[in-house]
């Protein structure tokens, strides 16, 4: 008969430090993008829609960048949601606002 104690004593080989998935970072980046998109509408009203009518490709290009920023922060901060969420949100909003300011000339 085989000895089962050696199988039971074996430790799990995966490191507990690594995050299990990058999905939460991608979701937080996606939600941060939509929050950043809403900020100009809250500040400048419906006239922002006419501005976005001509510049939408630039802002649409920020969507995958925002998701990647969320994934990068998720990997760098090892899945800690309390640190990852504000860092992603602030980075995406600053990036969005930088592009908005650059295109509008304000």
Coordinates of N, CA and C in Angstrom, one line a residue:
X1 N 0.8 -1.2 0.0 CA 0.0 0.0 0.0 C 0.9 1.2 0.0
X2 N 0.3 2.3 -0.6 CA 1.1 3.5 -0.6 C 0.9 4.3 0.7
X3 N 1.9 5.1 0.9 CA 1.9 5.9 2.1 C 1.2 7.3 1.7
X4 N 0.1 7.6 2.3 CA -0.6 8.8 1.9 C -0.1 10.1 2.7
X5 N 0.6 9.9 3.7 CA 1.0 11.1 4.5 C 2.0 12.0 3.7
X6 N 2.7 11.4 2.8 CA 3.6 12.3 2.0 C 2.8 13.2 1.1
X7 N 1.6 12.7 0.6 CA 0.8 13.5 -0.2 C 0.1 14.6 0.6
X8 N -0.3 14.2 1.8 CA -1.0 15.2 2.6 C 0.0 16.3 3.1
X9 N 1.2 16.0 3.3 CA 2.2 16.9 3.8 C 2.7 17.9 2.7
X10 N 2.4 17.6 1.5 CA 2.9 18.4 0.4 C 2.2 19.8 0.4
X11 N 3.0 20.8 0.3 CA 2.5 22.2 0.4 C 2.0 22.6 -1.0
X12 N 1.1 23.6 -1.0 CA 0.7 24.2 -2.3 C 1.8 25.0 -2.9
X13 N 2.1 24.7 -4.2 CA 3.2 25.4 -4.8 C 3.0 26.8 -5.3
X14 N 1.8 27.2 -5.3 CA 1.5 28.6 -5.8 C 1.8 29.6 -4.7
X15 N 2.3 30.7 -5.1 CA 2.6 31.7 -4.1 C 1.3 32.5 -3.7
X16 N 1.1 32.8 -2.5 CA -0.1 33.5 -2.1 C 0.0 35.0 -2.4
X17 N 1.2 35.5 -2.8 CA 1.3 36.9 -3.0 C 0.7 37.4 -4.4
X18 N 0.7 36.5 -5.3 CA 0.2 36.8 -6.6 C -1.3 37.0 -6.7
X19 N -1.8 37.9 -7.4 CA -3.3 38.0 -7.5 C -3.8 36.9 -8.4
X20 N -5.0 36.5 -8.1 CA -5.6 35.4 -8.8 C -6.0 35.8 -10.2
X21 N -6.4 37.0 -10.4 CA -6.9 37.4 -11.7 C -6.7 38.9 -11.9
X22 N -6.6 39.3 -13.1 CA -6.5 40.7 -13.4 C -7.9 41.3 -13.7
X23 N -8.9 40.6 -13.6 CA -10.3 41.0 -13.9 C -10.7 42.2 -13.1
X24 N -10.5 42.2 -11.8 CA -10.9 43.3 -11.0 C -10.3 44.6 -11.4
X25 N -9.0 44.6 -11.8 CA -8.3 45.8 -12.3 C -8.9 46.3 -13.6
X26 N -9.2 45.3 -14.5 CA -9.9 45.7 -15.7 C -11.2 46.3 -15.5
X27 N -12.0 45.8 -14.6 CA -13.3 46.3 -14.3 C -13.2 47.7 -13.7
X28 N -12.3 47.9 -12.8 CA -12.1 49.2 -12.2 C -11.6 50.2 -13.2
X29 N -10.8 49.8 -14.1 CA -10.3 50.7 -15.2 C -11.5 51.1 -16.1
X30 N -12.4 50.2 -16.4 CA -13.5 50.4 -17.2 C -14.5 51.4 -16.6
X31 N -14.8 51.1 -15.3 CA -15.7 52.0 -14.5 C -15.1 53.4 -14.3
X32 N -13.8 53.5 -14.2 CA -13.1 54.8 -14.0 C -13.2 55.6 -15.3
X33 N -13.1 54.9 -16.5 CA -13.3 55.6 -17.7 C -14.6 56.2 -17.9
X34 N -15.7 55.5 -17.5 CA -17.0 56.1 -17.6 C -17.3 57.2 -16.6
X35 N -16.7 57.1 -15.4 CA -16.8 58.2 -14.5 C -16.0 59.4 -15.0
X36 N -14.9 59.2 -15.6 CA -14.1 60.3 -16.2 C -14.8 60.9 -17.4
X37 N -15.5 60.1 -18.1 CA -16.3 60.6 -19.2 C -17.5 61.5 -18.8
X38 N -18.0 61.2 -17.6 CA -19.2 62.0 -17.1 C -18.8 63.3 -16.5
X39 N -17.5 63.5 -16.1 CA -17.1 64.7 -15.4 C -17.2 66.0 -16.3
X40 N -16.8 65.9 -17.6 CA -17.1 67.1 -18.4 C -18.5 67.5 -18.6
X41 N -19.4 66.4 -18.6 CA -20.8 66.7 -18.7 C -21.4 67.4 -17.5
X42 N -20.8 67.0 -16.3 CA -21.3 67.6 -15.1 C -20.8 69.0 -15.0
X43 N -19.6 69.3 -15.5 CA -19.0 70.6 -15.4 C -19.5 71.6 -16.4
X44 N -19.7 71.2 -17.7 CA -20.0 72.1 -18.8 C -21.4 71.8 -19.4
X45 N -22.1 70.9 -18.9 CA -23.4 70.7 -19.4 C -23.5 70.0 -20.7
X46 N -24.6 70.1 -21.4 CA -24.9 69.4 -22.6 C -24.1 69.9 -23.8
X47 N -23.5 71.1 -23.7 CA -22.6 71.6 -24.8 C -21.4 70.7 -25.0
X48 N -21.1 69.9 -24.0 CA -19.9 69.0 -24.1 C -20.2 67.9 -25.2
X49 N -21.5 67.6 -25.4 CA -21.9 66.6 -26.4 C -21.4 67.1 -27.8
X50 N -21.5 68.3 -28.1 CA -21.1 68.8 -29.4 C -19.5 68.8 -29.6
X51 N -18.8 69.0 -28.5 CA -17.4 68.8 -28.5 C -17.0 67.4 -28.7
X52 N -17.7 66.5 -28.0 CA -17.4 65.0 -28.2 C -17.8 64.5 -29.6
X53 N -18.7 65.2 -30.2 CA -19.1 64.8 -31.6 C -18.0 64.8 -32.6
X54 N -17.0 65.7 -32.4 CA -15.9 65.8 -33.3 C -14.6 65.1 -32.8
X55 N -14.6 64.9 -31.5 CA -13.3 64.4 -30.9 C -13.5 63.0 -30.3
X56 N -14.6 62.3 -30.6 CA -14.9 61.0 -30.0 C -13.8 59.9 -30.3
X57 N -13.1 59.9 -31.4 CA -12.1 58.8 -31.6 C -10.9 58.9 -30.5
X58 N -10.6 60.2 -30.2 CA -9.5 60.4 -29.2 C -9.9 59.8 -27.8
X59 N -11.2 60.1 -27.4 CA -11.6 59.6 -26.1 C -12.0 58.2 -26.1
X60 N -12.4 57.6 -27.3 CA -12.6 56.2 -27.4 C -11.3 55.4 -27.3
X61 N -10.2 56.0 -27.7 CA -8.9 55.4 -27.6 C -8.4 55.3 -26.2
X62 N -9.0 56.1 -25.3 CA -8.6 56.0 -23.9 C -9.3 54.9 -23.2
X63 N -10.3 54.2 -23.8 CA -10.9 53.1 -23.1 C -10.0 51.9 -22.9
X64 N -9.3 51.4 -23.9 CA -8.4 50.3 -23.6 C -7.2 50.7 -22.8
X65 N -6.8 51.9 -22.9 CA -5.7 52.4 -22.0 C -6.1 52.4 -20.6
X66 N -7.4 52.8 -20.3 CA -7.9 52.8 -18.9 C -8.0 51.4 -18.4
X67 N -8.4 50.5 -19.2 CA -8.5 49.1 -18.7 C -7.1 48.6 -18.4
X68 N -6.1 48.9 -19.3 CA -4.7 48.5 -19.1 C -4.1 49.1 -17.8
X69 N -4.5 50.4 -17.6 CA -4.0 51.0 -16.3 C -4.5 50.3 -15.1
X70 N -5.8 49.9 -15.2 CA -6.4 49.2 -14.1 C -5.7 47.8 -13.9
X71 N -5.4 47.1 -15.0 CA -4.7 45.8 -14.9 C -3.3 46.0 -14.3
X72 N -2.6 47.0 -14.8 CA -1.2 47.3 -14.3 C -1.2 47.6 -12.8
X73 N -2.2 48.4 -12.3 CA -2.2 48.7 -10.9 C -2.6 47.5 -10.1
X74 N -3.5 46.6 -10.7 CA -3.9 45.4 -10.1 C -2.7 44.5 -9.9
X75 N -1.8 44.4 -10.9 CA -0.6 43.5 -10.8 C 0.4 44.2 -9.9
X76 N 0.6 45.5 -10.0 CA 1.6 46.1 -9.2 C 1.3 46.1 -7.7
X77 N 0.0 46.3 -7.4 CA -0.4 46.4 -6.0 C -0.9 45.0 -5.5
X78 N -0.8 44.0 -6.3 CA -1.1 42.6 -5.9 C -2.5 42.4 -5.5
X79 N -3.5 43.1 -6.2 CA -4.9 42.8 -6.0 C -5.5 43.5 -4.8
X80 N -4.8 44.4 -4.2 CA -5.3 45.2 -3.0 C -6.3 46.2 -3.5
X81 N -7.6 46.0 -3.3 CA -8.6 46.8 -3.9 C -8.6 48.2 -3.2
X82 N -8.3 48.3 -2.0 CA -8.3 49.6 -1.3 C -7.3 50.6 -1.8
X83 N -6.2 50.1 -2.3 CA -5.1 50.9 -2.9 C -5.3 51.0 -4.4
X84 N -5.8 50.0 -5.1 CA -5.9 49.9 -6.5 C -7.0 50.8 -7.0
X85 N -8.1 50.9 -6.4 CA -9.2 51.6 -6.9 C -9.0 53.1 -6.9
X86 N -8.5 53.8 -5.9 CA -8.2 55.2 -6.0 C -7.1 55.5 -7.0
X87 N -6.1 54.7 -7.0 CA -4.9 54.9 -7.9 C -5.3 54.8 -9.3
X88 N -6.2 53.8 -9.7 CA -6.7 53.7 -11.0 C -7.6 54.9 -11.4
X89 N -8.5 55.2 -10.5 CA -9.4 56.3 -10.7 C -8.7 57.6 -10.9
X90 N -7.8 57.9 -10.1 CA -7.1 59.2 -10.2 C -6.2 59.2 -11.5
X91 N -5.6 58.1 -11.8 CA -4.8 58.1 -13.1 C -5.6 58.3 -14.3
X92 N -6.8 57.6 -14.4 CA -7.6 57.6 -15.5 C -8.3 59.0 -15.7
X93 N -8.7 59.6 -14.6 CA -9.3 60.9 -14.6 C -8.3 62.0 -15.0
X94 N -7.1 61.9 -14.5 CA -6.0 62.8 -14.9 C -5.7 62.7 -16.4
X95 N -5.6 61.4 -16.9 CA -5.3 61.2 -18.3 C -6.5 61.7 -19.2
X96 N -7.7 61.5 -18.8 CA -8.9 62.0 -19.5 C -8.9 63.5 -19.5
X97 N -8.6 64.1 -18.4 CA -8.7 65.5 -18.3 C -7.6 66.2 -19.0
X98 N -6.4 65.5 -19.1 CA -5.3 66.0 -19.9 C -5.7 66.1 -21.4
X99 N -6.3 65.0 -21.8 CA -6.7 65.0 -23.3 C -7.8 66.0 -23.5
X100 N -8.7 66.1 -22.6 CA -9.8 67.1 -22.8 C -9.3 68.5 -22.8
X101 N -8.4 68.8 -21.9 CA -7.8 70.2 -21.9 C -6.9 70.4 -23.1
X102 N -6.2 69.4 -23.6 CA -5.4 69.6 -24.8 C -6.2 69.9 -26.0
X103 N -7.3 69.1 -26.2 CA -8.1 69.2 -27.4 C -9.0 70.5 -27.3
X104 N -9.4 70.9 -26.2 CA -10.3 72.1 -26.1 C -9.5 73.4 -26.0
X105 N -8.2 73.3 -25.7 CA -7.4 74.5 -25.7 C -7.6 75.3 -24.4
X106 N -8.1 74.8 -23.4 CA -8.3 75.5 -22.1 C -7.2 75.4 -21.2

